[in-house]
Short mmCIF file of C-alpha atoms in Angstrom, two decimals:
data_model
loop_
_atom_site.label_atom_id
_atom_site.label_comp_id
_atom_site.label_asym_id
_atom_site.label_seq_id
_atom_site.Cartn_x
_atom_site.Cartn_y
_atom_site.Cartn_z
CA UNK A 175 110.48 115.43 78.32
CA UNK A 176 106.56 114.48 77.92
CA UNK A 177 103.86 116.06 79.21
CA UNK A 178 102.31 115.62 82.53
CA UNK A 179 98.66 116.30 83.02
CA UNK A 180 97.73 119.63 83.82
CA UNK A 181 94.95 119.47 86.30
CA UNK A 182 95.54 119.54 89.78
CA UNK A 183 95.51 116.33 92.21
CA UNK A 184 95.41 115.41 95.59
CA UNK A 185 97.28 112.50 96.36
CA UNK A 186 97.17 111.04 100.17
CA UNK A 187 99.53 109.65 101.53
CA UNK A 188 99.30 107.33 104.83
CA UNK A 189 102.61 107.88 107.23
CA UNK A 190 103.05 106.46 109.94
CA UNK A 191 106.47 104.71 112.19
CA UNK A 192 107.12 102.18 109.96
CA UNK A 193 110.00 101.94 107.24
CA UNK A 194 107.22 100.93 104.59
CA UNK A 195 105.20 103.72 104.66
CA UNK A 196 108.49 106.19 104.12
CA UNK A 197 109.23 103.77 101.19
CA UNK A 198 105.97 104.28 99.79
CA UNK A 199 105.77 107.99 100.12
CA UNK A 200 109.77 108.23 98.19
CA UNK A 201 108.36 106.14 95.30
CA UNK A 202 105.21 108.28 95.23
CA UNK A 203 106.55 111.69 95.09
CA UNK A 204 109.73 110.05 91.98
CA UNK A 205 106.81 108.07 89.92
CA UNK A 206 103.28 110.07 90.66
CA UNK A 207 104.28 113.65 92.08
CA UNK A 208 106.47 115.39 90.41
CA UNK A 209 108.67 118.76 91.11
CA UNK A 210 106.26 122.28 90.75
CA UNK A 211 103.66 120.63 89.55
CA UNK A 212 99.92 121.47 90.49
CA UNK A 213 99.68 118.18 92.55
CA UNK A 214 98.68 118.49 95.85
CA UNK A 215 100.59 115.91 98.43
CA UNK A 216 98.88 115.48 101.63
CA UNK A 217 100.51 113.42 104.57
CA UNK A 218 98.51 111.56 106.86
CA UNK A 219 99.47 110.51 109.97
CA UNK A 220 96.54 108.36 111.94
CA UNK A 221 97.04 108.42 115.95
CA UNK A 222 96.14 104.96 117.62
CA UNK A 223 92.50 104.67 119.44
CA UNK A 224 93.05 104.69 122.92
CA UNK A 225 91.54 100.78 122.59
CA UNK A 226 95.08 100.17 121.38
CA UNK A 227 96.89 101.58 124.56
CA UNK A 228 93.79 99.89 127.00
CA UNK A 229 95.40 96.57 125.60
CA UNK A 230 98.43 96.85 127.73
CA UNK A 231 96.66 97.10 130.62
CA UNK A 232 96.05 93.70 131.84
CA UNK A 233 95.70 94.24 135.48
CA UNK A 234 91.58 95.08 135.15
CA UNK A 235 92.10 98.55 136.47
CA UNK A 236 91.44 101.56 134.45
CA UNK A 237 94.58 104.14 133.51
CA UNK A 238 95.06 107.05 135.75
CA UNK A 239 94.65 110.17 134.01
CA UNK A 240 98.39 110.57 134.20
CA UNK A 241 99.25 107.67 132.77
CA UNK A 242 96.49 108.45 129.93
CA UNK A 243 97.77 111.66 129.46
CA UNK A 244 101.47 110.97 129.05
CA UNK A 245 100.32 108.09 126.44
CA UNK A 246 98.91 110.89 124.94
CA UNK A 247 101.42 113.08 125.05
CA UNK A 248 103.66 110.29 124.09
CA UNK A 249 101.36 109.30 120.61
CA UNK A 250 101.57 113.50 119.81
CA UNK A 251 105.19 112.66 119.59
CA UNK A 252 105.40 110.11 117.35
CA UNK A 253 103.24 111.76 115.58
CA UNK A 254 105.08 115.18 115.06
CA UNK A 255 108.01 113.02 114.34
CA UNK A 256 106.43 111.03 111.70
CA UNK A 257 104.98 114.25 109.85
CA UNK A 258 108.30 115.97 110.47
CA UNK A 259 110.27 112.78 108.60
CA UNK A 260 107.78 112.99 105.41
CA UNK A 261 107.65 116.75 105.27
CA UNK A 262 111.52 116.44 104.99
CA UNK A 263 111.17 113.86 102.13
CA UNK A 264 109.04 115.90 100.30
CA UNK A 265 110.83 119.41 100.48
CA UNK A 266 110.85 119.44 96.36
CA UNK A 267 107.06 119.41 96.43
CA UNK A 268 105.60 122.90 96.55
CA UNK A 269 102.36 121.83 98.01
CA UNK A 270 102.62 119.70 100.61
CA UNK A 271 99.78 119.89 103.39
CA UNK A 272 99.48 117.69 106.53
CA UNK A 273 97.04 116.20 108.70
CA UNK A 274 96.44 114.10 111.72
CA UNK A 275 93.78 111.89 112.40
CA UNK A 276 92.51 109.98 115.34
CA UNK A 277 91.19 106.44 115.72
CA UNK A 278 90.71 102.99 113.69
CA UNK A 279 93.92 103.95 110.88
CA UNK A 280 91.31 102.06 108.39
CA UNK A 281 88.02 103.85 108.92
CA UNK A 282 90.04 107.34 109.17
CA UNK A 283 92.05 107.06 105.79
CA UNK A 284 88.95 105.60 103.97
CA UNK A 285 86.94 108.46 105.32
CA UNK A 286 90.18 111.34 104.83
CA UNK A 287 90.03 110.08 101.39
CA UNK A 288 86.54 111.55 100.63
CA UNK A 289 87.02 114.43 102.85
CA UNK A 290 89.72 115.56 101.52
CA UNK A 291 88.81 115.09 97.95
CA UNK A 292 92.09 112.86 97.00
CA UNK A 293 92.33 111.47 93.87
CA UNK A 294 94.34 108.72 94.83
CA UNK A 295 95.65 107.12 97.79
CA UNK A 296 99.18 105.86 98.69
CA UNK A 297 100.92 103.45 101.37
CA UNK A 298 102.66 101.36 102.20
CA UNK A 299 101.54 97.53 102.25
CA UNK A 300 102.07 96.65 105.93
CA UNK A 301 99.20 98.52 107.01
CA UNK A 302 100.10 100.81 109.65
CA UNK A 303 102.91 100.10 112.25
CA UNK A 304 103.71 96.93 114.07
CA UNK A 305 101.47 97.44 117.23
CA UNK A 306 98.63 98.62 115.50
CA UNK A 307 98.52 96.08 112.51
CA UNK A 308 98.60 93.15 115.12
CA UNK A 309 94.91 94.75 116.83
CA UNK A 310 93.81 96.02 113.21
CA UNK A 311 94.49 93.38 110.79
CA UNK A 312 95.66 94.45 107.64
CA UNK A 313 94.91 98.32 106.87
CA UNK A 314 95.88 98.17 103.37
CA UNK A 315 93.34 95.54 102.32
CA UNK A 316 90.88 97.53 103.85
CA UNK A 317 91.40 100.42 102.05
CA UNK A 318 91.94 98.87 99.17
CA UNK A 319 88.76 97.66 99.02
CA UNK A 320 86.62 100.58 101.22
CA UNK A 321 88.39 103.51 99.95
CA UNK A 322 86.45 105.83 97.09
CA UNK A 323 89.80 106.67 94.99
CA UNK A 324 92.58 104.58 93.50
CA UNK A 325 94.88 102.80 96.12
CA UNK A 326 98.36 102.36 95.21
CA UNK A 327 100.03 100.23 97.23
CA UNK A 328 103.83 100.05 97.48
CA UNK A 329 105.75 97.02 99.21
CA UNK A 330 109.29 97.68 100.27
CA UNK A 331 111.15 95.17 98.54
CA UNK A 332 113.27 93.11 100.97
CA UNK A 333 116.77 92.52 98.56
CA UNK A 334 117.07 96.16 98.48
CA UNK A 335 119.51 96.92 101.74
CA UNK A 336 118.33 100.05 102.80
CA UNK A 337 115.56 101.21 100.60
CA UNK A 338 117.58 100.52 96.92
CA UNK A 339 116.35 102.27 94.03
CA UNK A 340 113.09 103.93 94.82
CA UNK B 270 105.32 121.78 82.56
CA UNK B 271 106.82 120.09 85.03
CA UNK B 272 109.20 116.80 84.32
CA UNK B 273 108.96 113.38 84.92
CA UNK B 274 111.24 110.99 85.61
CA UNK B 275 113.78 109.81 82.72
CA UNK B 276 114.03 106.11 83.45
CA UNK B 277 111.77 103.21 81.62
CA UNK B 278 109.29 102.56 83.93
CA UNK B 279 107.33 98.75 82.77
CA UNK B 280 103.88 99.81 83.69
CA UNK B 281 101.78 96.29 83.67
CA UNK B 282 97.73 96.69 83.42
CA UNK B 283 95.96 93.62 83.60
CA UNK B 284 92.99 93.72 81.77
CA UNK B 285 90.05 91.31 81.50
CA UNK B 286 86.19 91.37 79.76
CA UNK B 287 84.98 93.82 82.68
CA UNK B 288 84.30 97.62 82.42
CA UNK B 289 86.11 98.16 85.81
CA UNK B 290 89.70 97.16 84.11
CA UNK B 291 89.22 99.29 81.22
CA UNK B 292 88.33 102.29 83.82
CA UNK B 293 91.73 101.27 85.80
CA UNK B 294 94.01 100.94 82.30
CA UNK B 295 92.39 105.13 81.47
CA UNK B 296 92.77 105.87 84.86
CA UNK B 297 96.37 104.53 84.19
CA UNK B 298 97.07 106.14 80.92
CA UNK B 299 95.29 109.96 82.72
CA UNK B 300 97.45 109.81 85.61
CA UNK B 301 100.76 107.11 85.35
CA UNK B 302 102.00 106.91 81.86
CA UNK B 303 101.75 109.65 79.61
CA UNK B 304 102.45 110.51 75.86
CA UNK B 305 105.57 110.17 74.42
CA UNK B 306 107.62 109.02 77.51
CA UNK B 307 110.20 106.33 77.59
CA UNK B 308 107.57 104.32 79.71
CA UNK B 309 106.18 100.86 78.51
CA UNK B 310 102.90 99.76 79.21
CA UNK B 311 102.52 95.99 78.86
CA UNK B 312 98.29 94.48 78.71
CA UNK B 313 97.91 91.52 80.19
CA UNK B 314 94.75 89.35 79.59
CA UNK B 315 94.58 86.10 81.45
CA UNK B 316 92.29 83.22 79.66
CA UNK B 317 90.66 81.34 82.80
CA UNK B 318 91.59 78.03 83.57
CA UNK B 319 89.93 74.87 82.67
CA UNK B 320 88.66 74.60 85.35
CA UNK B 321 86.49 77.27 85.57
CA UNK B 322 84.82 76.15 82.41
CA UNK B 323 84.48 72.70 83.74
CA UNK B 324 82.51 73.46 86.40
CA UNK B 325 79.72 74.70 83.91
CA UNK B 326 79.25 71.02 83.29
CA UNK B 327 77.11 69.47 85.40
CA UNK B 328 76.61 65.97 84.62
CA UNK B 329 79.80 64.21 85.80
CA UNK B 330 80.56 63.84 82.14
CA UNK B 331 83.99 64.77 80.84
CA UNK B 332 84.02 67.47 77.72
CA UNK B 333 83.48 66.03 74.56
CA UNK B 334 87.10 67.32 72.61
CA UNK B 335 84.79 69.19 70.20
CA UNK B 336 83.27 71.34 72.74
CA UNK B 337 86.54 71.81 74.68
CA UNK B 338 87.61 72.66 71.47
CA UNK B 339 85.09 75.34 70.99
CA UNK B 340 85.10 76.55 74.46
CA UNK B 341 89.43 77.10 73.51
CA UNK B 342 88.38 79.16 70.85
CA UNK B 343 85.79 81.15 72.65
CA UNK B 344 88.24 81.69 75.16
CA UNK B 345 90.77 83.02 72.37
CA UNK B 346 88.26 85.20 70.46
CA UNK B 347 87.24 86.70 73.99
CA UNK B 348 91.09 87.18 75.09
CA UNK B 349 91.79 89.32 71.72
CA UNK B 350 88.62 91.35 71.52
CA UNK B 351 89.94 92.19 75.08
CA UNK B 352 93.11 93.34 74.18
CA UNK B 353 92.29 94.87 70.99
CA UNK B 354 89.90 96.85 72.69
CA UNK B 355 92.82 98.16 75.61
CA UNK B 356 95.02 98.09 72.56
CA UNK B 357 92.79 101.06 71.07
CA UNK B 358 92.83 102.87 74.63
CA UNK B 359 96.37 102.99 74.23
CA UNK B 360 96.61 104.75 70.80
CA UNK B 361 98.98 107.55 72.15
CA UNK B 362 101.45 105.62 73.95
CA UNK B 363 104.76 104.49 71.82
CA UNK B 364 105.98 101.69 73.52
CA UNK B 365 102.81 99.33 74.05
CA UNK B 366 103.71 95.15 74.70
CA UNK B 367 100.58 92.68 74.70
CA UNK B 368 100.97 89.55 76.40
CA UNK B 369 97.87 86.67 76.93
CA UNK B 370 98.43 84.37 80.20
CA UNK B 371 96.42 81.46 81.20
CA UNK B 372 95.79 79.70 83.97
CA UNK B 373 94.43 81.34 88.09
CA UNK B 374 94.97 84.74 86.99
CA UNK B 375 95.99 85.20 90.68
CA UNK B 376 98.59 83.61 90.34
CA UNK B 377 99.75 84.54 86.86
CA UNK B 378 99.32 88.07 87.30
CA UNK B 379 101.55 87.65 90.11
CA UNK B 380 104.39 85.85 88.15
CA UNK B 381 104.08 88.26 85.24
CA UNK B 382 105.23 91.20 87.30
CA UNK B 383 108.57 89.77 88.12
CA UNK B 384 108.73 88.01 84.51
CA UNK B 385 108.10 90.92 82.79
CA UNK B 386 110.10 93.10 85.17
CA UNK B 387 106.92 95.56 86.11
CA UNK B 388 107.99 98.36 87.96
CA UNK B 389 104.29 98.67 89.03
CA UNK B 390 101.03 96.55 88.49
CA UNK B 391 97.64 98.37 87.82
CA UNK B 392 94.45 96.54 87.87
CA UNK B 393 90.27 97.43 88.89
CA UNK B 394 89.06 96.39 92.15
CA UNK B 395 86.60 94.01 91.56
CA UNK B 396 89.43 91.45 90.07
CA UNK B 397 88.92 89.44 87.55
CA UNK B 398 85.84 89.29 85.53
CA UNK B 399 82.41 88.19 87.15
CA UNK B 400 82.49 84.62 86.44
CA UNK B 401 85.90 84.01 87.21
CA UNK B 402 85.66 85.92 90.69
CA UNK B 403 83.01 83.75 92.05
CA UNK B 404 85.78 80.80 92.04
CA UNK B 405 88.77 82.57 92.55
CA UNK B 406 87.85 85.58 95.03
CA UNK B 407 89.13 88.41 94.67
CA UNK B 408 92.35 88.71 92.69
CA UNK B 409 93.11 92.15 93.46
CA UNK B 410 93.35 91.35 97.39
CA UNK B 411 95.45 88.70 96.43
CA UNK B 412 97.94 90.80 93.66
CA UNK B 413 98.15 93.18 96.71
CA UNK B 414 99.24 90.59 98.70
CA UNK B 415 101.59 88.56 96.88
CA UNK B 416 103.19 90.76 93.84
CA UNK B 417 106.42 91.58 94.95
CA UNK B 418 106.22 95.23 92.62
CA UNK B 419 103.58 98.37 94.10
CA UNK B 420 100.39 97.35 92.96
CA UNK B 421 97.36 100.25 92.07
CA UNK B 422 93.85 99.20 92.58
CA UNK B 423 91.65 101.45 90.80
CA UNK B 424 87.97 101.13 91.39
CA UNK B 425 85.01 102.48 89.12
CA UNK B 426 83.21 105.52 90.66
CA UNK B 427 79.90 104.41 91.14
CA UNK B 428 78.31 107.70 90.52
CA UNK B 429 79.57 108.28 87.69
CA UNK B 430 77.57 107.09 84.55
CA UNK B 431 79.29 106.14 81.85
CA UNK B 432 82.93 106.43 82.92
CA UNK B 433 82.99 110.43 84.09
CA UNK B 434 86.12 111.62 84.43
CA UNK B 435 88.88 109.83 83.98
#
């Protein structure tokens, strides 16, 4: 077996509803974070601006606060699902920490990055979910070229039925 | 210690004349492939296309075939000073491979991965070498885009003089 290095790294990784980003986070933790080391794997999960959820409304009228706050409700539970999905991928990891952020996916994962001192950042290619991606553009290139650390970037490759080898 | 992963992983680094692929192929060598492991790193150099030295000439005039001649071995003597030099980064790694493309490195880079069967591409930010990225754009954004294997984009810390720590 070689040697790995011995320092300690934080490696971010953006989760969110889509297949990609799961694929991205299994080929992270089998090719960059590897069983009891010192790394450091932190999920993050970005909630949708409420810009996003506006969009639906096309009738000129603003939400009621009931409607706003079961969209709300609603985004807490795809987010505790999404965390819940990646924590269970990465139950060989002995430091694992989690985090959810609110707004613009690409300003809050560029700015997590620096906050929370990662050394590199990893996701999936599609940017973040299919709703989101069509308001936001492409995350990934944004990051890719905003973002203070590395960027891997992992695209699920379409031959492979159901995920392949990762 | 803890272990890493068995399989031969084909780690491709594309290199060119600019510091900011030499930081990515260290960054690469710190944190992907490591001494003594069954992993292969391959260096790619791509020598610009025609092209690009064409449009250096001004007058309407074609080349004479003694100075594209001379530009061909410029081209040459800057592609193995390149590699040599990412060659001598490499010193602890077994299984190095060399390979020298030509043509839009966009595009080659891109073909490489499959051809070569890269399990993942790394490569700096800023692309492809200053001259050649004011006619090609950026090559990185592209690679992201369009290579078919997970792709790292590692970017030079500005604040660090002189490299830091990679």
């Amino acid at each position: 077996m070689a040697e790995i290095p011995e320092n300690e790294r934080r490696i971010l990784v953006a989760v969110d509803e889509g297949e990609e980003s799961m694929y991205a986070l299994s080929w992270c933790l089998k090719n960059l974070a590897f069983q009891n080391s010192k790394d450091t794997l932190i999920l993050l999960y970005v909630k949708p601006p409420s810009t996003v959820y506006s969009a639906f409304d096309g009738t000129g009228y603003m939400f009621s606060s009931e409607i706003a706050a079961s969209m709300e409700k609603y985004s807490q539970q795809v987010a505790d699902s999404v965390i819940e999905k990646a924590k269970r991928l990465c139950n060989n990891i002995q430091n694992v920490e989690t985090k959810v952020g609110h707004g613009d996916p690409r300003d809050v994962i560029c700015e997590m990055t620096q906050k929370l001192g990662a050394d590199i950042l990893v996701m999936g290619s599609h940017g973040y979910g299919i709703i989101k991606r069509a308001f936001l553009g492409s995350v990934s290139n944004h990051c890719a070229q905003n973002a203070k650390c590395p960027v891997l970037i992992v695209k699920k490759p379409k031959s492979t039925a159901g995920g392949g080898d990762i």
